[in-house]
Short mmCIF file of C-alpha atoms and ligand atoms in Angstrom, two decimals:
data_model
loop_
_atom_site.label_atom_id
_atom_site.label_comp_id
_atom_site.label_asym_id
_atom_site.label_seq_id
_atom_site.Cartn_x
_atom_site.Cartn_y
_atom_site.Cartn_z
CA VAL A 1178 57.26 60.71 94.70
CA VAL A 1179 54.41 62.54 93.13
CA SER A 1180 51.23 61.22 93.68
CA LYS A 1181 47.32 62.28 94.15
CA GLN A 1182 47.37 62.14 97.98
CA GLN A 1183 49.71 61.46 100.73
CA LEU A 1184 48.10 59.88 103.82
CA TYR A 1185 50.28 59.17 106.74
CA LEU A 1186 49.37 56.02 108.56
CA ASP A 1187 52.19 55.24 110.25
CA VAL A 1188 51.62 57.58 113.70
CA CYS A 1189 53.36 54.38 115.97
CA ALA A 1190 56.67 54.96 114.26
CA THR A 1191 56.64 58.66 114.98
CA THR A 1192 54.13 61.76 114.54
CA PRO A 1193 54.60 65.38 113.55
CA LEU A 1194 54.74 68.04 115.78
CA ARG A 1195 51.77 69.48 117.52
CA LEU A 1196 51.16 73.37 117.37
CA GLU A 1197 51.02 73.34 121.44
CA ALA A 1198 54.57 71.57 120.96
CA GLN A 1199 55.91 73.98 118.54
CA GLN A 1200 54.86 77.10 120.59
CA ALA A 1201 56.27 75.86 123.89
CA MET A 1202 59.34 75.10 121.88
CA ALA A 1203 59.88 78.43 120.37
CA GLU A 1204 59.24 80.16 123.13
CA ALA A 1205 61.61 77.99 125.34
CA GLN A 1206 64.39 78.61 122.84
CA GLN A 1207 64.01 82.41 122.99
CA GLN A 1208 63.53 82.84 126.92
CA ALA A 1209 65.29 79.81 127.88
CA TRP A 1210 68.02 79.01 125.78
CA ALA A 1211 70.93 79.31 128.45
CA ASN A 1212 72.15 76.38 130.90
CA PRO A 1213 70.37 75.76 133.55
CA SER A 1214 72.68 74.94 135.61
CA SER A 1215 74.24 78.52 135.17
CA LEU A 1216 73.58 80.80 137.86
CA HIS A 1217 73.41 83.69 136.05
CA GLY A 1218 70.01 85.15 135.33
CA PHE A 1219 70.10 83.53 131.98
CA GLY A 1220 70.45 80.49 133.83
CA LEU A 1221 67.84 80.94 136.29
CA ALA A 1222 65.47 81.44 133.18
CA ALA A 1223 66.19 78.24 131.82
CA ALA A 1224 66.07 76.54 135.46
CA GLU A 1225 62.93 77.73 135.89
CA CYS A 1226 61.04 76.74 132.44
CA LEU A 1227 62.86 73.13 132.95
CA GLU A 1228 60.90 72.97 136.41
CA ARG A 1229 57.77 74.05 135.35
CA SER A 1230 58.14 71.87 132.28
CA ARG A 1231 58.95 68.69 134.32
CA GLU A 1232 55.69 69.95 136.79
CA GLN A 1233 53.33 70.04 133.98
CA LEU A 1234 54.42 66.73 132.15
CA ALA A 1235 54.13 65.05 135.72
CA GLN A 1236 50.74 66.18 136.08
CA ALA A 1237 49.79 64.97 132.65
CA ALA A 1238 51.16 61.54 133.77
CA GLY A 1239 49.55 61.55 136.99
CA THR A 1240 52.62 62.07 139.30
CA THR A 1241 55.03 64.59 140.92
CA ALA A 1242 58.30 66.10 139.71
CA GLU A 1243 60.20 63.97 141.58
CA ALA A 1244 59.30 61.43 139.91
CA VAL A 1245 60.37 62.69 136.57
CA LEU A 1246 63.91 61.95 135.15
CA PHE A 1247 64.33 63.66 131.75
CA CYS A 1248 66.66 61.86 128.88
CA SER A 1249 66.96 61.21 125.41
CA GLY A 1250 64.40 59.05 124.17
CA ALA A 1251 62.69 55.72 125.33
CA THR A 1252 65.56 53.80 124.21
CA GLU A 1253 67.23 55.57 126.89
CA SER A 1254 64.84 55.45 129.13
CA VAL A 1255 64.61 51.74 129.20
CA ASN A 1256 68.32 50.96 129.24
CA LEU A 1257 68.21 53.58 132.46
CA ALA A 1258 65.42 51.81 133.89
CA LEU A 1259 66.86 47.98 133.41
CA LEU A 1260 70.34 48.46 133.61
CA GLY A 1261 70.31 51.16 136.24
CA ALA A 1262 67.61 49.16 138.52
CA ALA A 1263 69.55 46.10 138.11
CA ALA A 1264 73.24 47.40 139.23
CA CYS A 1265 71.43 48.15 142.71
CA LEU A 1266 70.16 44.85 142.69
CA LYS A 1267 71.48 41.28 143.35
CA PRO A 1268 71.72 39.54 140.06
CA GLY A 1269 68.86 37.15 139.98
CA ARG A 1270 66.30 36.56 137.38
CA LEU A 1271 65.00 39.09 134.85
CA LEU A 1272 61.40 38.47 133.45
CA ILE A 1273 60.59 40.00 129.85
CA SER A 1274 57.35 39.17 128.14
CA ALA A 1275 58.10 37.92 124.48
CA VAL A 1276 56.91 40.81 122.06
CA GLU A 1277 59.27 43.69 123.79
CA HIS A 1278 60.36 46.37 121.70
CA PRO A 1279 64.11 45.66 120.95
CA ALA A 1280 65.49 48.29 123.31
CA VAL A 1281 63.94 46.16 126.17
CA ALA A 1282 65.22 43.00 124.59
CA MET A 1283 68.63 44.05 124.26
CA ALA A 1284 68.88 45.47 127.61
CA ALA A 1285 67.98 42.28 128.96
CA GLN A 1286 70.67 40.63 127.11
CA GLN A 1287 73.21 42.92 128.66
CA LEU A 1288 71.95 41.56 131.84
CA ARG A 1289 72.28 38.18 130.92
CA HIS A 1290 75.97 39.01 130.26
CA ARG A 1291 76.29 40.61 133.67
CA GLY A 1292 75.27 37.36 135.62
CA TRP A 1293 71.29 37.53 135.27
CA GLN A 1294 69.07 34.71 134.86
CA LEU A 1295 66.76 36.01 131.34
CA GLU A 1296 63.45 34.26 131.06
CA THR A 1297 60.79 34.88 128.47
CA ILE A 1298 57.26 35.32 129.08
CA PRO A 1299 54.87 33.63 126.69
CA VAL A 1300 52.17 35.31 125.08
CA ASP A 1301 49.00 33.84 123.24
CA ARG A 1302 48.48 33.91 119.66
CA GLN A 1303 47.10 37.83 120.03
CA GLY A 1304 50.19 38.59 121.90
CA PHE A 1305 48.58 38.85 125.67
CA VAL A 1306 51.10 37.76 127.93
CA ASP A 1307 50.09 34.50 130.19
CA LEU A 1308 49.55 35.50 133.77
CA ASP A 1309 49.84 32.07 135.03
CA ARG A 1310 53.07 31.62 133.59
CA LEU A 1311 54.42 34.67 134.77
CA GLN A 1312 53.16 34.15 138.47
CA VAL A 1313 55.09 31.00 138.51
CA LEU A 1314 57.95 32.55 137.11
CA LEU A 1315 57.83 35.58 139.96
CA ALA A 1316 59.20 32.91 142.23
CA PRO A 1317 62.62 33.45 143.59
CA PRO A 1318 65.42 34.28 142.20
CA THR A 1319 62.87 36.94 140.31
CA ARG A 1320 63.87 40.38 141.16
CA LEU A 1321 62.97 42.45 137.74
CA VAL A 1322 60.48 42.08 135.03
CA SER A 1323 59.50 44.42 131.98
CA VAL A 1324 56.47 44.07 130.02
CA ILE A 1325 55.29 46.72 127.15
CA TRP A 1326 52.34 48.22 127.80
CA ALA A 1327 50.83 48.39 124.20
CA GLN A 1328 52.86 46.45 121.80
CA SER A 1329 53.87 48.81 118.70
CA GLU A 1330 53.68 45.83 116.20
CA ILE A 1331 50.20 44.03 117.00
CA GLY A 1332 48.08 46.61 119.25
CA ALA A 1333 47.87 44.50 122.22
CA VAL A 1334 47.31 46.56 125.39
CA GLN A 1335 48.35 44.30 128.03
CA PRO A 1336 46.80 44.24 131.43
CA ILE A 1337 49.20 46.45 133.48
CA GLN A 1338 47.46 46.56 136.18
CA ALA A 1339 47.05 42.91 136.87
CA ILE A 1340 50.93 42.41 136.15
CA GLY A 1341 51.75 45.13 138.34
CA SER A 1342 49.99 43.42 141.01
CA LEU A 1343 51.56 40.11 140.55
CA CYS A 1344 54.67 41.38 140.73
CA ARG A 1345 54.34 43.85 144.07
CA GLN A 1346 52.57 40.81 145.76
CA ALA A 1347 55.69 39.03 144.87
CA GLY A 1348 58.00 41.95 145.98
CA VAL A 1349 59.19 41.96 142.43
CA LEU A 1350 60.36 45.53 140.61
CA PHE A 1351 58.01 46.08 137.59
CA HIS A 1352 59.03 48.05 134.38
CA THR A 1353 56.65 49.12 131.86
CA ASP A 1354 57.55 50.26 128.20
CA ALA A 1355 54.77 52.78 127.73
CA VAL A 1356 55.51 54.41 124.47
CA GLN A 1357 52.63 53.64 122.57
CA TRP A 1358 50.19 53.83 125.38
CA ALA A 1359 51.01 57.10 126.59
CA PRO A 1360 49.65 59.04 123.00
CA HIS A 1361 46.48 56.70 123.66
CA GLY A 1362 45.58 57.00 127.30
CA LEU A 1363 45.96 58.28 130.28
CA ILE A 1364 49.00 57.11 132.52
CA GLY A 1365 48.20 57.95 136.28
CA PHE A 1366 51.40 56.81 137.19
CA ASP A 1367 50.72 57.35 140.79
CA GLN A 1368 47.63 55.04 140.86
CA LEU A 1369 49.64 52.09 138.91
CA PRO A 1370 51.46 49.17 140.69
CA VAL A 1371 54.53 50.20 138.53
CA ASP A 1372 57.47 51.07 139.95
CA LEU A 1373 59.58 52.13 136.68
CA LEU A 1374 57.99 53.60 133.13
CA SER A 1375 59.46 54.99 130.06
CA PHE A 1376 58.02 56.85 126.92
CA THR A 1377 58.63 59.56 124.44
CA ALA A 1378 58.01 62.74 123.12
CA HIS A 1379 57.76 61.83 119.39
CA LYS A 1380 55.26 59.42 119.45
CA LEU A 1381 52.78 61.94 121.12
CA GLY A 1382 53.20 64.91 118.84
CA GLY A 1383 56.47 66.15 120.82
CA PRO A 1384 60.04 66.69 119.38
CA ARG A 1385 62.46 63.87 118.62
CA GLY A 1386 65.26 63.21 121.10
CA ILE A 1387 63.77 63.77 124.81
CA GLY A 1388 62.04 60.82 126.53
CA VAL A 1389 61.16 60.44 130.09
CA LEU A 1390 61.56 57.56 132.79
CA LEU A 1391 59.12 57.73 135.84
CA ARG A 1392 60.76 56.50 139.06
CA ARG A 1393 58.68 55.50 141.96
CA PRO A 1394 60.08 57.23 145.09
CA GLY A 1395 62.53 55.04 146.66
CA VAL A 1396 63.39 52.66 143.92
CA ALA A 1397 66.92 52.65 143.55
CA LEU A 1398 68.83 53.51 140.12
CA ALA A 1399 72.60 53.24 139.23
CA PRO A 1400 73.16 56.03 136.41
CA LEU A 1401 74.28 54.75 133.08
CA LEU A 1402 76.65 57.81 132.31
CA GLY A 1403 79.09 59.67 134.52
CA GLY A 1404 79.23 63.76 133.64
CA GLY A 1405 77.70 66.85 135.57
CA SER A 1406 75.33 65.19 137.69
CA GLN A 1407 72.18 66.75 136.38
CA GLU A 1408 68.99 65.03 136.96
CA ASN A 1409 69.48 64.38 140.82
CA GLY A 1410 72.98 62.90 139.63
CA LEU A 1411 70.78 59.41 137.70
CA ARG A 1412 71.23 61.38 133.72
CA SER A 1413 74.35 63.36 133.05
CA GLY A 1414 74.28 66.12 130.22
CA THR A 1415 72.93 69.69 129.99
CA GLU A 1416 69.06 69.19 129.89
CA PRO A 1417 67.85 69.98 126.65
CA VAL A 1418 64.77 72.79 127.93
CA PRO A 1419 63.05 73.23 124.91
CA LEU A 1420 62.55 69.93 124.10
CA ILE A 1421 61.29 69.58 127.20
CA ALA A 1422 59.08 72.22 127.09
CA GLY A 1423 57.70 70.76 123.88
CA PHE A 1424 57.19 67.37 125.42
CA ALA A 1425 55.40 68.77 128.37
CA ALA A 1426 53.11 70.41 126.10
CA ALA A 1427 52.57 67.39 123.53
CA LEU A 1428 51.83 65.30 126.83
CA THR A 1429 49.26 67.74 128.31
CA ALA A 1430 47.61 68.18 124.86
CA ALA A 1431 47.20 64.30 124.42
CA ALA A 1432 46.14 63.73 127.81
CA ARG A 1433 43.39 66.42 127.23
CA GLU A 1434 42.12 65.07 124.17
CA SER A 1435 42.85 61.42 124.51
CA ALA A 1436 39.22 60.11 125.41
CA ASP A 1437 37.22 62.02 122.70
CA GLN A 1438 39.95 61.88 120.26
CA GLY A 1439 40.60 58.27 120.80
CA ARG A 1440 36.57 57.63 120.19
CA ALA A 1441 36.93 59.42 116.76
CA ILE A 1442 39.80 57.47 115.57
CA LYS A 1443 38.87 54.03 116.60
CA SER A 1444 35.38 54.38 114.92
CA GLN A 1445 37.53 55.04 111.54
CA ARG A 1446 39.94 52.24 112.70
CA ASP A 1447 36.98 49.98 112.72
CA GLN A 1448 35.32 51.04 109.40
CA LEU A 1449 38.66 50.62 107.69
CA LEU A 1450 39.47 47.17 109.37
CA LYS A 1451 35.96 45.85 108.13
CA ALA A 1452 36.70 47.05 104.68
CA LEU A 1453 40.12 45.44 104.42
CA LEU A 1454 38.54 42.13 105.76
CA GLU A 1455 35.73 42.48 103.36
CA LEU A 1456 37.74 42.74 100.27
CA PRO A 1457 37.13 39.84 98.24
CA GLY A 1458 39.09 36.75 96.96
CA LYS A 1459 42.28 38.43 95.35
CA LEU A 1460 43.74 38.91 98.59
CA ARG A 1461 43.91 36.94 102.06
CA LEU A 1462 44.29 39.22 104.77
CA GLU A 1463 44.38 38.03 108.86
CA LEU A 1464 44.47 40.55 111.46
CA SER A 1465 47.27 39.93 113.47
CA GLY A 1466 47.00 40.58 117.32
CA PRO A 1467 43.50 40.91 119.30
CA ASP A 1468 40.73 41.59 117.77
CA PRO A 1469 39.23 44.85 118.98
CA ALA A 1470 35.77 43.91 119.37
CA VAL A 1471 36.40 41.58 122.23
CA GLN A 1472 39.92 42.56 123.53
CA PRO A 1473 41.96 45.16 124.53
CA ARG A 1474 43.56 46.79 121.28
CA LEU A 1475 45.00 50.51 120.72
CA PRO A 1476 42.18 52.23 119.18
CA HIS A 1477 44.10 53.35 115.76
CA HIS A 1478 45.67 50.37 115.08
CA ILE A 1479 45.46 47.52 112.26
CA SER A 1480 48.00 44.57 111.97
CA LEU A 1481 47.80 42.54 109.20
CA VAL A 1482 49.14 39.25 107.95
CA VAL A 1483 49.04 39.88 103.98
CA ARG A 1484 48.57 36.60 101.58
CA ASP A 1485 47.80 37.08 98.06
CA GLY A 1486 44.50 34.96 96.47
CA SER A 1487 46.50 31.76 96.41
CA GLY A 1488 47.24 32.40 99.97
CA VAL A 1489 50.80 33.03 99.39
CA PRO A 1490 52.25 35.42 102.10
CA VAL A 1491 53.44 39.11 100.40
CA PRO A 1492 56.34 40.40 101.76
CA GLY A 1493 55.56 43.11 103.98
CA ARG A 1494 58.62 45.23 103.00
CA ALA A 1495 57.97 45.49 99.20
CA LEU A 1496 54.25 46.24 100.14
CA VAL A 1497 54.94 49.06 102.08
CA ARG A 1498 56.93 50.28 98.97
CA ALA A 1499 54.15 49.70 96.63
CA LEU A 1500 51.80 51.10 98.92
CA TRP A 1501 54.00 54.06 98.95
CA GLN A 1502 53.62 54.60 95.52
CA GLN A 1503 50.33 55.38 95.70
CA GLY A 1504 50.74 57.92 98.44
CA ILE A 1505 50.41 55.78 101.56
CA ALA A 1506 52.68 55.58 104.26
CA ALA A 1507 52.50 52.33 106.05
CA SER A 1508 55.07 50.10 107.66
CA SER A 1509 55.48 46.42 107.60
CA GLY A 1510 55.48 46.14 111.48
CA SER A 1511 57.76 47.88 113.43
CA ALA A 1512 60.31 50.06 112.70
CA CYS A 1513 62.66 48.62 114.54
CA ARG A 1514 63.37 44.76 114.34
CA SER A 1515 64.26 42.43 117.00
CA GLY A 1516 67.59 40.61 116.28
CA GLY A 1517 69.43 42.78 114.31
CA ASP A 1518 68.14 41.87 111.16
CA PRO A 1519 65.72 44.36 109.60
CA LEU A 1520 64.89 42.32 106.43
CA GLY A 1521 63.94 39.11 108.56
CA PRO A 1522 60.94 37.96 109.59
CA SER A 1523 59.19 40.00 113.14
CA ALA A 1524 60.13 38.79 116.03
CA ILE A 1525 56.90 39.68 117.42
CA LEU A 1526 54.49 37.86 114.71
CA LEU A 1527 57.24 34.69 115.63
CA ALA A 1528 56.23 35.04 118.98
CA LEU A 1529 52.61 34.78 118.37
CA GLY A 1530 52.97 31.75 116.34
CA TYR A 1531 53.29 32.92 112.86
CA PRO A 1532 55.65 30.50 110.59
CA ALA A 1533 58.36 32.74 109.22
CA ALA A 1534 57.03 33.60 105.49
CA GLU A 1535 53.94 35.03 107.15
CA ALA A 1536 55.55 36.54 110.07
CA ALA A 1537 57.67 38.72 107.20
CA ALA A 1538 54.16 39.38 105.93
CA GLY A 1539 52.98 42.01 108.46
CA LEU A 1540 51.74 45.33 107.31
CA ARG A 1541 50.82 47.90 110.00
CA LEU A 1542 48.17 50.79 109.42
CA SER A 1543 48.51 53.32 112.49
CA LEU A 1544 45.96 56.20 112.04
CA GLY A 1545 46.39 59.71 112.92
CA PRO A 1546 43.86 62.56 113.10
CA GLY A 1547 42.94 64.57 110.29
CA LEU A 1548 42.13 61.91 107.80
CA SER A 1549 38.56 62.03 106.52
CA GLY A 1550 36.11 59.15 105.71
CA ASP A 1551 37.07 59.72 101.99
CA GLN A 1552 40.72 59.10 102.21
CA ILE A 1553 40.15 55.98 104.24
CA ALA A 1554 37.84 54.62 101.86
CA THR A 1555 40.78 54.42 99.05
CA ILE A 1556 43.17 52.52 101.18
CA PRO A 1557 41.53 49.09 100.56
CA GLU A 1558 41.66 49.47 96.75
CA ALA A 1559 44.92 50.63 97.12
CA LEU A 1560 46.03 47.82 98.79
CA LEU A 1561 44.95 45.33 96.24
CA GLU A 1562 46.50 47.28 93.65
CA ALA A 1563 49.88 47.03 95.38
CA VAL A 1564 49.38 43.42 96.07
CA GLU A 1565 48.83 43.23 92.30
CA ARG A 1566 51.74 45.15 91.07
CA ILE A 1567 54.11 42.99 93.20
CA SER A 1568 52.72 40.14 92.13
CA THR A 1569 53.07 41.21 88.63
CA SER A 1570 56.57 42.21 89.07
CA ALA A 1571 57.68 39.08 90.49
CA SER A 1572 56.16 37.07 87.64
CA GLY A 1573 58.65 39.43 85.32
CA PRO A 1574 57.92 41.22 82.11
CA SER A 1575 59.06 37.90 80.18
CA ALA A 1576 57.22 35.77 81.69
C1 LIG B 1051 57.01 50.44 122.16
C2 LIG B 1051 58.50 51.11 121.79
N1 LIG B 1051 59.65 51.36 122.81
C3 LIG B 1051 60.52 51.87 122.54
C4 LIG B 1051 61.23 53.24 121.57
C5 LIG B 1051 61.84 53.34 121.13
O1 LIG B 1051 61.48 54.93 121.60
P1 LIG B 1051 62.95 56.08 120.78
O2 LIG B 1051 62.79 56.17 119.87
O3 LIG B 1051 62.22 57.36 121.97
O4 LIG B 1051 64.17 55.79 121.73
C6 LIG B 1051 59.46 52.85 120.16
C7 LIG B 1051 60.18 53.35 119.40
O5 LIG B 1051 59.84 53.19 118.11
C8 LIG B 1051 58.40 52.03 120.35
O6 LIG B 1051 57.90 51.90 119.78
#
């Protein structure tokens, strides 16, 4: 595709590799390429790099190396957390929020087939979990809870401290999917009332194919796979040391810059959101998820339900393709969809109470660093043009 400009507004899907991660990976690939379980000098060098990276990541996440369990990504981390913890408990009730990523939703379904009773914690129109309902649902036989920290599609940042405290008071194990929070805020794991926490490198400038599960000491976990007993027997498979080194470097850089850069990106996001919502009548845009002026929302995140001038919802997937013709990389929601139907309405917007046609008209813009004010200023007009192009092609050339 040839275009004047190419703007990447999809960092919630994945991020380009940070320089710090690239350098750490290149160095590890050169000096720590061997199998870290080997007992010769090459292996010892790899093991040393692995443990140094583990320490580094632990420090950036506010915990100690003992809590860190590396695996292939957040999907595996979430599955290990939920299936692994549940295997060590008597089947009971599992609570998940109505706005989970499919990784959590599908692991929960698996547990349902293993005798667990699955219950969904409802959310309000902005996507926040109902704490009163949670408190009621925490009664026995609830044994396990999973709530996403920051929602990828609608940007809602849940009150994780309050949710974790309720779980703790009830003596119930609590897992959070922190994938979208980790690039934007400090994790501070040891200060959190959270037992298990998942995140992944590729959303914060690290490589794809590496994720982590943070585990509070003493939380029992059964491995998903049998094999060479790496990671204290909880995750077999030779550790990908260069990926781990890149992950640790990326998280350290993200944690260092999150406050300053968060402020800068938030101000660009606020500017863009204002311009979009002020667009004249040819387009009717509604912010989905929380209003960042009054409620906690990811600082770089805009999600919209898009309707044309007559109020007809515009299919998000068509809009994303039309925007890319103008060089704008956006998303129609999450890159992954619940329920196995990538073409269907968003399960997240449905959970917020949107009707099906509107739940298929979502658009997500997630801003990364390096966008100029001038570039951002071109987006509202590009969106107008994209919707016009879709309307014209829908009415057909012979009409
Ligand atoms: C909230 C959330 N959880 C989990 C995942 C899965 O992460 P990974 O791609 O590392 O498996 C993603 C990625 O799309 C996500 O956004």
